[in-house]
mmCIF file of C-alpha atoms in Angstrom:
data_model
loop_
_atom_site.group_PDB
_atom_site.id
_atom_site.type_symbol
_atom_site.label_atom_id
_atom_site.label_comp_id
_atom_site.label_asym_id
_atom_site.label_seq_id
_atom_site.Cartn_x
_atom_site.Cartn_y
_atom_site.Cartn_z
ATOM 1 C CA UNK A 1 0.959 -18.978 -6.492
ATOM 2 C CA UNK A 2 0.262 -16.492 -3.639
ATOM 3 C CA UNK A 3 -1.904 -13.477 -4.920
ATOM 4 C CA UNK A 4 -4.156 -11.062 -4.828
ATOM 5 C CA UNK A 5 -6.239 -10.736 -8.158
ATOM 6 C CA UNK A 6 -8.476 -7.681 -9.480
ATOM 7 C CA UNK A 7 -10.908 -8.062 -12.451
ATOM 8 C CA UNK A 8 -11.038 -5.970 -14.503
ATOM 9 C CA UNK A 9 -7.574 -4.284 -15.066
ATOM 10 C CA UNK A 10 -9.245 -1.329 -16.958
ATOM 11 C CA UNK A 11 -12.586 0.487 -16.939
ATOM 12 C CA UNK A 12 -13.914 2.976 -18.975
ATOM 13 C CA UNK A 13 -17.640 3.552 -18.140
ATOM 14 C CA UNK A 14 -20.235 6.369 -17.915
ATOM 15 C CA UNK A 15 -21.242 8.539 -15.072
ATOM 16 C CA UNK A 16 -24.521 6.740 -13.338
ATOM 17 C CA UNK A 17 -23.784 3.538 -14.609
ATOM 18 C CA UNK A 18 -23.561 0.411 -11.924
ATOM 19 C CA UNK A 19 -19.894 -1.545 -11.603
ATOM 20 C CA UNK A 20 -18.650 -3.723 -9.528
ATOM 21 C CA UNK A 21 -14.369 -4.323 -9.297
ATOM 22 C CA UNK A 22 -13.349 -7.852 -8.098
ATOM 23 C CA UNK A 23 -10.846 -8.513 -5.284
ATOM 24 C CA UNK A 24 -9.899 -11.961 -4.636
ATOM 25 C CA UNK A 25 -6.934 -13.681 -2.584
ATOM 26 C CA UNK A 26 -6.458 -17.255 -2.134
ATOM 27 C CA UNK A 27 -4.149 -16.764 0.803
ATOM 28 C CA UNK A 28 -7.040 -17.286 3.228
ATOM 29 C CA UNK A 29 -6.451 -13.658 4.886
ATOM 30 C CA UNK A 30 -8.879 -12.448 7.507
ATOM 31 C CA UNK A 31 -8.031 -8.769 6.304
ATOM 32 C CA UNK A 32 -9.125 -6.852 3.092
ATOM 33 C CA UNK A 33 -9.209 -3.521 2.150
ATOM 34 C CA UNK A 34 -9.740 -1.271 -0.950
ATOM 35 C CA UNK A 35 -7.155 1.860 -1.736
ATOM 36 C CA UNK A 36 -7.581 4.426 -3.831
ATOM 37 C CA UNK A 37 -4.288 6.162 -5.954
ATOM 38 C CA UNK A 38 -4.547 9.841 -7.235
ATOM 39 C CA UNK A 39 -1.916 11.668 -8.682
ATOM 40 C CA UNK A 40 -0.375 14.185 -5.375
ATOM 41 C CA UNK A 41 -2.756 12.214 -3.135
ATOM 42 C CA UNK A 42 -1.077 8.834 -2.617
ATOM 43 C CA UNK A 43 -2.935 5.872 -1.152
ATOM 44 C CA UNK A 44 -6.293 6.582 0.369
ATOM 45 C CA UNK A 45 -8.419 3.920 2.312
ATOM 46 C CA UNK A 46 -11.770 3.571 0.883
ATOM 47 C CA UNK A 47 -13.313 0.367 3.002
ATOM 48 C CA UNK A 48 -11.306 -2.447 4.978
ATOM 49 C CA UNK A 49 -12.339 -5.935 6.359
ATOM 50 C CA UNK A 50 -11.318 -7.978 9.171
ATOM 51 C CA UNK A 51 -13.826 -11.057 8.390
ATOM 52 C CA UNK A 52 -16.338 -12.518 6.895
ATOM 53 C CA UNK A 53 -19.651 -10.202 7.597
ATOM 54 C CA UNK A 54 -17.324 -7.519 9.107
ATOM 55 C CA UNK A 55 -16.637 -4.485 7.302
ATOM 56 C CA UNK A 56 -15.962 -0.924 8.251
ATOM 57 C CA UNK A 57 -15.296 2.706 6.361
ATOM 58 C CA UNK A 58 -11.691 3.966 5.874
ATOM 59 C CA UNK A 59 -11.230 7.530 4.691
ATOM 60 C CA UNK A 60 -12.379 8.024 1.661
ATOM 61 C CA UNK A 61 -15.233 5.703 1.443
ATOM 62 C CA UNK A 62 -18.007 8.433 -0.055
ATOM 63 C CA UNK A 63 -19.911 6.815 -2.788
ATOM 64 C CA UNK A 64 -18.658 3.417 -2.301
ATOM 65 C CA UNK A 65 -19.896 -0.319 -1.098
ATOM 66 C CA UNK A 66 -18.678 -2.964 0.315
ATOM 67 C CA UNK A 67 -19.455 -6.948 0.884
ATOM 68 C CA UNK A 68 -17.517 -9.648 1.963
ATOM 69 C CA UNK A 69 -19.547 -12.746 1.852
ATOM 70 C CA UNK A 70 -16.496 -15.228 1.726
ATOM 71 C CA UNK A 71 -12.977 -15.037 3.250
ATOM 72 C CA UNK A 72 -11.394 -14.596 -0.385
ATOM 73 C CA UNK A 73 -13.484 -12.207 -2.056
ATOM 74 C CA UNK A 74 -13.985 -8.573 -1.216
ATOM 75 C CA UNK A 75 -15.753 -6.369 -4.059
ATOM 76 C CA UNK A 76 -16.128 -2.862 -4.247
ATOM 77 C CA UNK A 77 -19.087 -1.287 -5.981
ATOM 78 C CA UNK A 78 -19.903 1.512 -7.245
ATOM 79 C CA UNK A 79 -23.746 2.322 -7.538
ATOM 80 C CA UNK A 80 -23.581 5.601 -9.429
ATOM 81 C CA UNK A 81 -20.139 5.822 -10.395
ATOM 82 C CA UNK A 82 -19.143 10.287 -11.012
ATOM 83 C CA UNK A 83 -16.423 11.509 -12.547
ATOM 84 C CA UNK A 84 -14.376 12.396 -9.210
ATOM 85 C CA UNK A 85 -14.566 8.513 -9.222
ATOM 86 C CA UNK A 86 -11.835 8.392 -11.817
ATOM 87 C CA UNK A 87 -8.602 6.725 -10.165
ATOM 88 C CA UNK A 88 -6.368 3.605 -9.895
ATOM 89 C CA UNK A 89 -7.559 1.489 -7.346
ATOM 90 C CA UNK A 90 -5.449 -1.325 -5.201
ATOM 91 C CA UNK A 91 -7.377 -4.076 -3.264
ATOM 92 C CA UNK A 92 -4.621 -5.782 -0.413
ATOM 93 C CA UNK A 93 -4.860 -8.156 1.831
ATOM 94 C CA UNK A 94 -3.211 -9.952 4.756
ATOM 95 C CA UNK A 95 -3.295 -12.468 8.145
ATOM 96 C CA UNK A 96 -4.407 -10.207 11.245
ATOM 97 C CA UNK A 97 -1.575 -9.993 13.177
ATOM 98 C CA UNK A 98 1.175 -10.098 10.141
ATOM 99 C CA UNK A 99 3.048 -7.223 9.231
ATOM 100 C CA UNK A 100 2.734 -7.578 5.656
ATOM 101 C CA UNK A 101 -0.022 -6.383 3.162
ATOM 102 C CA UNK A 102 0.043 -7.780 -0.077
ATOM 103 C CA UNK A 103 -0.918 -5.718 -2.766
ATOM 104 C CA UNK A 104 -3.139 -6.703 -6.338
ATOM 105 C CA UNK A 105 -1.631 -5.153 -9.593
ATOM 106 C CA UNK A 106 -4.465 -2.200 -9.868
ATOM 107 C CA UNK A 107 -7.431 -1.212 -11.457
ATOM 108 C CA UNK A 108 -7.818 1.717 -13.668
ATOM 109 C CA UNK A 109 -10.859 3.810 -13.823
ATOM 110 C CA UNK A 110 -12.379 6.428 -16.714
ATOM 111 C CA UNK A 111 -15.244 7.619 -15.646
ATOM 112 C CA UNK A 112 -16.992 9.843 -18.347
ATOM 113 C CA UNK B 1 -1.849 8.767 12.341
ATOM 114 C CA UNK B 2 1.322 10.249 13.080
ATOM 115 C CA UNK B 3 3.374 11.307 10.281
ATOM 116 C CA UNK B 4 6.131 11.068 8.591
ATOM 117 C CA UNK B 5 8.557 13.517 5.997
ATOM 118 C CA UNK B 6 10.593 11.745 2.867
ATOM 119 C CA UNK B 7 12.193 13.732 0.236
ATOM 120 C CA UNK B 8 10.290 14.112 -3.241
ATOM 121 C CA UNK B 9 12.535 12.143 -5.256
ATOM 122 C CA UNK B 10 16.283 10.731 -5.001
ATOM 123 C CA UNK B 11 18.604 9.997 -7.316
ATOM 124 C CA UNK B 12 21.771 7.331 -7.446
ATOM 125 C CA UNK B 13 24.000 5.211 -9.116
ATOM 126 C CA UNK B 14 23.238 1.427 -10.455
ATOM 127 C CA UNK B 15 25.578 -0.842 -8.437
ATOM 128 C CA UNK B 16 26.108 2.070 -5.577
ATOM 129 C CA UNK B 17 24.342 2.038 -2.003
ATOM 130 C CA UNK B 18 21.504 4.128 -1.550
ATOM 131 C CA UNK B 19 19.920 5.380 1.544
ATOM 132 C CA UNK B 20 16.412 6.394 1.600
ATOM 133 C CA UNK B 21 15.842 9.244 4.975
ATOM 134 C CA UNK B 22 12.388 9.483 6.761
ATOM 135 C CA UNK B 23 11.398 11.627 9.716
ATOM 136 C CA UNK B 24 9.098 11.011 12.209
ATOM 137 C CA UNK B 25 8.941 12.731 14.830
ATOM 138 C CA UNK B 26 5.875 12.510 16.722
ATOM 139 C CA UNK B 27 5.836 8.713 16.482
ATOM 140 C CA UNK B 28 4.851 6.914 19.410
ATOM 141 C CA UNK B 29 6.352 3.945 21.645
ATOM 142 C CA UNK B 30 3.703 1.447 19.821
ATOM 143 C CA UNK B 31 4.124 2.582 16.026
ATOM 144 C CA UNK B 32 6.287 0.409 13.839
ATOM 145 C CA UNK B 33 8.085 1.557 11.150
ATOM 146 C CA UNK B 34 7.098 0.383 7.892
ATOM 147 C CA UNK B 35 8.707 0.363 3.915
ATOM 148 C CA UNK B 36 6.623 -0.335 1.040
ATOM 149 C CA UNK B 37 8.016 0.575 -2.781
ATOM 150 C CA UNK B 38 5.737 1.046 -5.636
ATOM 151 C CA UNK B 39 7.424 -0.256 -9.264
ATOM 152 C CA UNK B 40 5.460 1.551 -12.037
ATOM 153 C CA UNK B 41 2.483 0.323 -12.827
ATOM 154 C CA UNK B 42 2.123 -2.171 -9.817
ATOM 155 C CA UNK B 43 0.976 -2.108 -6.827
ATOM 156 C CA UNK B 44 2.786 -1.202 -3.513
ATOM 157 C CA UNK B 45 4.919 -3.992 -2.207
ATOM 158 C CA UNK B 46 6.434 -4.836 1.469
ATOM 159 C CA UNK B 47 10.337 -4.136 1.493
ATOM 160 C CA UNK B 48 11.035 -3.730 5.635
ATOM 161 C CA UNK B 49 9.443 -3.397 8.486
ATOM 162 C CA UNK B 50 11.197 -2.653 11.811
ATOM 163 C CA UNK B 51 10.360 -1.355 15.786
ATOM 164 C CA UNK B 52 13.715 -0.148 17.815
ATOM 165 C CA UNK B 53 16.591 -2.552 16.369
ATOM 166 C CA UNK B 54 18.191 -2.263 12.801
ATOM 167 C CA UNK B 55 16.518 -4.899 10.837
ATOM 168 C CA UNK B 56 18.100 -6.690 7.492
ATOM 169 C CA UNK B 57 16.151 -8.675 4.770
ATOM 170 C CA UNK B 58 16.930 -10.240 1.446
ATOM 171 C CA UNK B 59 15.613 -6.504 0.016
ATOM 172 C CA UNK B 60 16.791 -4.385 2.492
ATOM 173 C CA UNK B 61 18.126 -2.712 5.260
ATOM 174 C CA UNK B 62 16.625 -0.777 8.000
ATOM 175 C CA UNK B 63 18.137 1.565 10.264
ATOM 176 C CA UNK B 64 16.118 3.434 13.181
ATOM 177 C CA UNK B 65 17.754 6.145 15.183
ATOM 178 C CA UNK B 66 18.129 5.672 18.874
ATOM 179 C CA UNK B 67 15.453 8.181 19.568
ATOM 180 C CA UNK B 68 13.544 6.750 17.014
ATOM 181 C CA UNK B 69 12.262 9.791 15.094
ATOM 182 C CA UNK B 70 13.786 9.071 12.323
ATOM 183 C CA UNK B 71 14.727 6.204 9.655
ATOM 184 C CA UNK B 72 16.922 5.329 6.648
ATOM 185 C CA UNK B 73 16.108 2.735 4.170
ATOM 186 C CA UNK B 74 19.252 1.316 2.818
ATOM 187 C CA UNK B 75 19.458 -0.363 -0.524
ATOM 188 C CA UNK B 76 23.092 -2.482 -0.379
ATOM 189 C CA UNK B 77 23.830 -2.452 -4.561
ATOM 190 C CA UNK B 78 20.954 -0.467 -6.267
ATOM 191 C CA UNK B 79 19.858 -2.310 -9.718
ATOM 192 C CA UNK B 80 17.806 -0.181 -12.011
ATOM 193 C CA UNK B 81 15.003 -2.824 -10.813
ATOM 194 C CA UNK B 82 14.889 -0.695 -7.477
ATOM 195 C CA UNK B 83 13.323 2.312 -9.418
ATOM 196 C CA UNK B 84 10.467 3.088 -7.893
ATOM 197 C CA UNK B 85 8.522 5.278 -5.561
ATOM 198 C CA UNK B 86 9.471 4.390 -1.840
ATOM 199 C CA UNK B 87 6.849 5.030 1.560
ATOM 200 C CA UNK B 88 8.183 5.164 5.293
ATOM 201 C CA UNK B 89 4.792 4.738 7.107
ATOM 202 C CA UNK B 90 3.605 4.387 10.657
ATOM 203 C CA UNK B 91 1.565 1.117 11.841
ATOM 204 C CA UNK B 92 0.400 1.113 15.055
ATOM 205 C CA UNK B 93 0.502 -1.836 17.232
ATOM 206 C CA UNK B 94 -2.793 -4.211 15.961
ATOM 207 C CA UNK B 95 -3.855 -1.447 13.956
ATOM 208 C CA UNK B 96 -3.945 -2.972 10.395
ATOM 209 C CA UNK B 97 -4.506 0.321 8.745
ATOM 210 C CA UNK B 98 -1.352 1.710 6.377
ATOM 211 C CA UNK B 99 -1.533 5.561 5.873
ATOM 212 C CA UNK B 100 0.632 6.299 2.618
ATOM 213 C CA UNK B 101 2.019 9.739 2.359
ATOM 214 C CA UNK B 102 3.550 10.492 -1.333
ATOM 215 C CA UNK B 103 6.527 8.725 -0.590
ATOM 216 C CA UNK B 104 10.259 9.355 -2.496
ATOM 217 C CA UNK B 105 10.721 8.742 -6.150
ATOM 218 C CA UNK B 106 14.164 6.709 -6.404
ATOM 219 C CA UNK B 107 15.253 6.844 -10.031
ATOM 220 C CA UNK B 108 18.539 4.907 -10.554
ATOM 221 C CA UNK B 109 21.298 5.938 -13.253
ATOM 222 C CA UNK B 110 22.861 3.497 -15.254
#
């Protein structure tokens, strides 16, 4: 089945401590990108991807990494996660040139 | 990004036709018009996507006024399945970036 897959669904963690949230499609998309969702705020793009090695900020991407090392994976990490971190977070992907993203089913946040 | 202007939140009918508005005025020759819905607790999914001409889908209609500043989403038979949070959003042409705005909440009556 066609997907995009997050790991893990739910986080609770503590201000200053490392993570790292999967993304991984096996639709072999050239395009990635990481949203954030905040209550009032809506969708906000953190980082995007068109390739392999290519990777460039969207607008929110303050305290956030990137890497995409293989076509299918795209992980975001957080080195020192804070508090304002504390959100749902979507990964999508899609073909350059398609009109369609396709969304993962979320990650939830806490951080304390 | 230009932008674009949905109602809060909508209300209709199970089994009735709903139609979704969205303005957007200041969007240019190249932008298409997309429509993503949100079902609680997933994440956003395509619905329509359309340029100058009405467009239809298994989900969906689209229609796009002549001058094309505004939009209407049109759900044929509304099922309380279709309750969700609805975005109109701008894509420029090769421009892979979606800018979500806070979209209308569509809650359907039984």
């Amino acid at each position: 089945e066609a997907q995009v897959t997050q790991n893990p669904r739910y986080l609770i963690t503590v201000t200053g401590k490392k993570l790292t949230v999967t993304c991984s499609q096996n639709m072999n998309h050239e395009y990635m990108s990481w949203y954030r969702q905040d209550p009032g705020l809506g969708l906000r793009q953190i980082y995007y991807s068109m390739n392999v090695e290519v990777t460039d900020k969207g607008d929110v991407p303050e305290g956030y990494k990137v890497s995409r090392k293989e076509k299918r994976n795209f992980p975001l990490i957080l080195e020192s996660p804070s508090p304002n971190q504390t959100s749902l977070y979507f990964c999508a992907s899609s073909p350059l040139e398609e009109e369609t993203q396709y969304f993962g089913p979320g990650t939830r946040l806490l951080v304390l | 990004d230009a932008k674009t202007t949905q109602p809060n939140s909508m209300e209709s009918n199970e089994e009735e036709p709903v139609h979704l508005p969205c303005n957007h005025s200041t969007i240019s020759g190249t932008d298409y018009i997309h429509w993503y819905r949100q079902l609680p607790s997933q994440g956003p999914e395509y619905v329509i996507h359309g340029l100058t001409s009405n467009v239809n889908n298994r989900m969906a209609s689209l229609a796009i006024a002549e001058d094309r500043k505004s939009s209407t989403l049109i759900l044929h038979r509304a099922t309380l399945r279709d309750a969700a949070v609805y975005y109109c959003i701008l894509r420029g042409f090769g421009n892979e970036k979606l800018t979500f705005g806070t979209g209308t909440r569509l809650t359907i009556i039984p």
